[in-house]
Amino acid sequence: MKYNYLKFEKRDRIGILTLDRPKALNALNEEVFKDLTCFLESENVNDIRVLIITGEGKAFIAGADIKAMQEYSPQNAYDFSETGKRVFDLIANLEIPVIAAINGFALGGGLELALACDIRVASEKARLGLPEVNLGLIPGFNGTQRLPRLVGAGNAMYLMMLGEGITAQEAYNLGVVQKLSEPDLVLEDTIKLAEKIAGKSPNALRLVKEMVREGLELNSKDAGKMESKEFGRLFKEDQKEREEGVNAFLEKRQPNW
Ligand code: CAA
């Protein structure tokens, strides 16, 4: 498929999706969302084990497109917010693990996209933040909801009220980012991480993701019950990956899934 603002490359079992609008620091506008929707709903995502999302040039994504938003009516702004949420939910709801490789600025909507991914790896030189308050705005792509669920309300308020980019090290200390890399090695290190994850049971990975994401929306008692149910289901006869994983361990060999 031909995209205006995306590049996609497949390396063995890993897919690498690159936001490709470097002149505007990969800012998110309606065309970019259109490309992302097309990609995320395409078959490209079905035959990979892990998806990496990164940005071309010096930014991961510098946020929603401020120039495009200048002329928005309240209805336009509402629709844009809903579109962004829909696209980010497509990312969050993919059955495979998704890793953000944060090569540079991840600001506003850019950080919100990274928050929709399952894991974030960042360049030590990246700056991350939610600067919307400097524009008289608030995060509009679910950042006010995803960030507190990831790092707690206090840390989320700190970032949203401060409105300044923080260093990657600070983001790592707060738990926004799970791994830091030397600037030139971000993608390489993320691919290595993705390859390790790609070697695990796809079914187990899918379930881990489902339990965490759905569990966050439930109370802990119901979430625990959901986990027991899925754990029990893994012992049904048709659960070939569980059978293969356990057999491989007992036979002292690598599992083949
Ligand atoms: N939207 C549109 N264009 C953007 C942009 C954005 N979010 N961020 C950068 N650009 C454009 C700049 O206007 C500039 O374009 P021109 O060359 O045509 O002037 C180009 O990208 C390069 O940017 P800079 O010259 O500013 O680069 P820099 O290295 O000096 O600064 C930066 C980098 C600190 C990231 C700075 O560009 C910046 O502060 N960007 C805006 C960040 C921001 O406020 N993001 C939040 C957006 S609102 C949002 O995201 C709301 C939401 O949740 C829905």
Short mmCIF file of C-alpha atoms in Angstrom, two decimals, residues 1-217:
data_model
loop_
_atom_site.label_atom_id
_atom_site.label_comp_id
_atom_site.label_asym_id
_atom_site.label_seq_id
_atom_site.Cartn_x
_atom_site.Cartn_y
_atom_site.Cartn_z
CA MET A 1 0.00 0.00 0.00
CA LYS A 2 1.18 3.57 -0.77
CA TYR A 3 1.16 6.04 2.11
CA ASN A 4 1.89 9.78 2.07
CA TYR A 5 3.19 10.04 5.61
CA LEU A 6 4.19 6.52 6.63
CA LYS A 7 6.89 4.04 5.75
CA PHE A 8 6.62 0.38 6.58
CA GLU A 9 9.36 -2.19 6.60
CA LYS A 10 9.24 -5.81 7.64
CA ARG A 11 12.33 -7.42 9.12
CA ASP A 12 11.64 -11.09 9.61
CA ARG A 13 8.90 -11.21 12.27
CA ILE A 14 9.17 -7.53 13.22
CA GLY A 15 7.27 -4.66 11.54
CA ILE A 16 8.74 -1.15 11.63
CA LEU A 17 6.28 1.68 11.03
CA THR A 18 7.88 5.10 10.60
CA LEU A 19 5.93 8.38 10.75
CA ASP A 20 7.33 10.22 7.77
CA ARG A 21 6.55 13.93 7.87
CA PRO A 22 9.91 15.21 9.09
CA LYS A 23 9.54 18.81 7.87
CA ALA A 24 6.70 19.26 10.40
CA LEU A 25 8.42 17.05 12.98
CA ASN A 26 5.86 14.33 12.14
CA ALA A 27 2.99 16.43 13.53
CA LEU A 28 -0.35 14.61 13.43
CA ASN A 29 -3.02 15.94 11.08
CA GLU A 30 -6.04 14.35 9.44
CA GLU A 31 -4.00 12.95 6.52
CA VAL A 32 -1.55 11.27 8.90
CA PHE A 33 -4.49 9.76 10.81
CA LYS A 34 -5.94 8.54 7.51
CA ASP A 35 -2.68 6.77 6.66
CA LEU A 36 -2.43 5.31 10.15
CA THR A 37 -6.00 4.01 10.00
CA CYS A 38 -5.34 2.40 6.63
CA PHE A 39 -2.19 0.76 7.91
CA LEU A 40 -3.62 -0.43 11.23
CA GLU A 41 -6.67 -1.94 9.53
CA SER A 42 -4.58 -3.59 6.79
CA GLU A 43 -3.31 -7.12 6.59
CA ASN A 44 0.25 -5.87 7.13
CA VAL A 45 -0.29 -6.16 10.84
CA ASN A 46 -1.51 -9.75 10.72
CA ASP A 47 1.70 -11.46 9.69
CA ILE A 48 4.12 -9.84 12.11
CA ARG A 49 4.79 -10.75 15.73
CA VAL A 50 5.76 -7.30 17.09
CA LEU A 51 5.19 -3.79 15.72
CA ILE A 52 7.63 -0.93 16.32
CA ILE A 53 6.50 2.67 15.77
CA THR A 54 9.12 5.37 15.30
CA GLY A 55 9.61 8.79 13.63
CA GLU A 56 11.68 9.99 10.70
CA GLY A 57 14.25 12.74 11.43
CA LYS A 58 14.86 14.48 14.73
CA ALA A 59 11.40 13.96 16.21
CA PHE A 60 9.30 10.99 17.17
CA ILE A 61 6.17 13.21 16.88
CA ALA A 62 5.96 16.87 18.00
CA GLY A 63 2.22 16.63 18.68
CA ALA A 64 -0.99 17.42 16.90
CA ASP A 65 -0.58 19.79 13.95
CA ILE A 66 -0.89 23.23 15.55
CA LYS A 67 -1.19 25.01 12.18
CA ALA A 68 -4.03 22.76 11.02
CA MET A 69 -5.89 23.27 14.31
CA GLN A 70 -5.75 27.07 14.04
CA GLU A 71 -8.98 27.35 12.06
CA TYR A 72 -10.92 24.59 13.81
CA SER A 73 -14.49 25.13 14.98
CA PRO A 74 -15.56 23.41 18.22
CA GLN A 75 -17.10 20.62 16.11
CA ASN A 76 -13.89 20.22 14.04
CA ALA A 77 -11.85 20.04 17.26
CA TYR A 78 -14.22 17.47 18.78
CA ASP A 79 -14.06 15.34 15.61
CA PHE A 80 -10.25 15.60 15.51
CA SER A 81 -10.04 14.48 19.12
CA GLU A 82 -12.37 11.53 18.41
CA THR A 83 -10.39 10.57 15.29
CA GLY A 84 -7.12 10.61 17.24
CA LYS A 85 -8.66 8.48 19.97
CA ARG A 86 -9.98 5.99 17.41
CA VAL A 87 -6.55 5.67 15.77
CA PHE A 88 -4.73 5.33 19.09
CA ASP A 89 -7.27 2.72 20.21
CA LEU A 90 -6.48 0.76 17.03
CA ILE A 91 -2.84 0.75 18.18
CA ALA A 92 -3.70 -0.17 21.76
CA ASN A 93 -6.06 -2.93 20.65
CA LEU A 94 -3.73 -4.67 18.18
CA GLU A 95 -3.33 -8.26 19.33
CA ILE A 96 0.45 -8.10 18.96
CA PRO A 97 2.87 -6.16 21.20
CA VAL A 98 3.58 -2.61 20.01
CA ILE A 99 6.75 -0.76 21.02
CA ALA A 100 7.36 2.97 20.56
CA ALA A 101 10.98 3.71 19.59
CA ILE A 102 11.16 7.36 20.69
CA ASN A 103 14.01 8.75 18.61
CA GLY A 104 13.48 12.43 19.53
CA PHE A 105 10.75 14.88 20.60
CA ALA A 106 7.59 13.09 21.81
CA LEU A 107 5.31 15.97 22.70
CA GLY A 108 1.56 16.41 23.07
CA GLY A 109 -0.24 14.03 20.71
CA GLY A 110 3.15 12.41 20.01
CA LEU A 111 3.55 11.33 23.61
CA GLU A 112 -0.11 10.30 23.61
CA LEU A 113 0.56 8.00 20.65
CA ALA A 114 3.52 6.51 22.51
CA LEU A 115 1.25 5.96 25.53
CA ALA A 116 -1.10 3.89 23.36
CA CYS A 117 1.83 1.53 22.67
CA ASP A 118 2.61 -1.27 25.12
CA ILE A 119 6.27 -0.40 25.81
CA ARG A 120 8.37 2.73 25.22
CA VAL A 121 12.10 2.82 24.44
CA ALA A 122 13.63 6.32 24.23
CA SER A 123 16.81 7.97 23.05
CA GLU A 124 18.74 9.46 25.97
CA LYS A 125 18.49 12.74 24.05
CA ALA A 126 14.70 12.64 23.52
CA ARG A 127 12.43 15.14 25.23
CA LEU A 128 8.96 14.08 26.26
CA GLY A 129 6.03 16.03 27.56
CA LEU A 130 2.49 17.33 27.32
CA PRO A 131 2.88 21.05 26.49
CA GLU A 132 -0.78 21.69 25.65
CA VAL A 133 -1.27 24.10 28.58
CA ASN A 134 1.17 26.49 26.86
CA LEU A 135 -1.33 26.71 24.00
CA GLY A 136 -4.42 27.02 26.16
CA LEU A 137 -5.24 23.42 25.26
CA ILE A 138 -5.45 20.07 27.00
CA PRO A 139 -4.25 16.71 25.67
CA GLY A 140 -6.98 15.58 23.29
CA PHE A 141 -6.04 12.02 22.33
CA ASN A 142 -6.69 10.34 25.70
CA GLY A 143 -3.47 11.54 27.33
CA THR A 144 -5.40 12.78 30.38
CA GLN A 145 -6.62 9.20 30.82
CA ARG A 146 -3.73 6.98 29.70
CA LEU A 147 -0.93 8.84 31.53
CA PRO A 148 -2.43 8.63 35.06
CA ARG A 149 -3.16 4.93 34.50
CA LEU A 150 0.51 4.42 33.61
CA VAL A 151 2.30 6.59 36.18
CA GLY A 152 -0.34 7.66 38.74
CA ALA A 153 -2.32 10.89 39.00
CA GLY A 154 0.44 12.91 40.71
CA ASN A 155 3.08 12.23 38.06
CA ALA A 156 0.54 12.77 35.28
CA MET A 157 -0.60 16.10 36.75
CA TYR A 158 3.05 17.11 37.12
CA LEU A 159 3.71 16.55 33.42
CA MET A 160 0.45 18.10 32.22
CA MET A 161 0.65 21.16 34.49
CA LEU A 162 4.37 21.73 33.99
CA GLY A 163 3.80 21.79 30.24
CA GLU A 164 7.51 21.43 29.54
CA GLY A 165 9.40 18.65 27.89
CA ILE A 166 11.29 16.52 30.41
CA THR A 167 14.46 14.56 29.65
CA ALA A 168 14.30 10.89 28.71
CA GLN A 169 16.04 10.06 32.01
CA GLU A 170 13.29 11.87 33.96
CA ALA A 171 10.64 10.09 31.88
CA TYR A 172 12.36 6.79 32.67
CA ASN A 173 12.44 7.64 36.39
CA LEU A 174 8.71 8.42 36.32
CA GLY A 175 7.92 5.14 34.52
CA VAL A 176 6.75 6.80 31.29
CA VAL A 177 9.62 5.09 29.45
CA GLN A 178 10.74 1.51 30.09
CA LYS A 179 14.21 1.57 28.49
CA LEU A 180 16.80 4.17 27.47
CA SER A 181 19.16 3.90 24.51
CA GLU A 182 22.09 5.80 23.10
CA PRO A 183 20.70 8.17 20.44
CA ASP A 184 22.13 6.25 17.47
CA LEU A 185 21.01 2.90 18.80
CA VAL A 186 17.33 3.48 19.61
CA LEU A 187 15.92 1.57 16.67
CA GLU A 188 18.55 -1.15 16.86
CA ASP A 189 17.95 -1.66 20.60
CA THR A 190 14.18 -1.65 20.06
CA ILE A 191 14.51 -4.28 17.34
CA LYS A 192 16.59 -6.45 19.71
CA LEU A 193 13.88 -6.12 22.36
CA ALA A 194 11.17 -6.85 19.77
CA GLU A 195 13.03 -9.97 18.62
CA LYS A 196 13.21 -11.30 22.17
CA ILE A 197 9.47 -10.72 22.61
CA ALA A 198 8.76 -12.24 19.17
CA GLY A 199 10.28 -15.49 20.44
CA LYS A 200 7.57 -15.91 23.09
CA SER A 201 4.19 -17.60 22.69
CA PRO A 202 2.02 -15.30 20.51
CA ASN A 203 -1.07 -16.53 22.28
CA ALA A 204 0.38 -15.82 25.72
CA LEU A 205 1.49 -12.35 24.58
CA ARG A 206 -1.98 -11.62 23.26
CA LEU A 207 -3.50 -12.68 26.56
CA VAL A 208 -1.02 -10.69 28.67
CA LYS A 209 -1.97 -7.60 26.69
CA GLU A 210 -5.69 -8.32 26.95
CA MET A 211 -5.54 -8.99 30.71
CA VAL A 212 -3.60 -5.79 31.42
CA ARG A 213 -5.64 -3.53 29.15
CA GLU A 214 -9.07 -4.93 30.06
CA GLY A 215 -8.10 -5.37 33.71
CA LEU A 216 -7.34 -1.66 34.02
CA GLU A 217 -10.98 -0.94 33.20
#
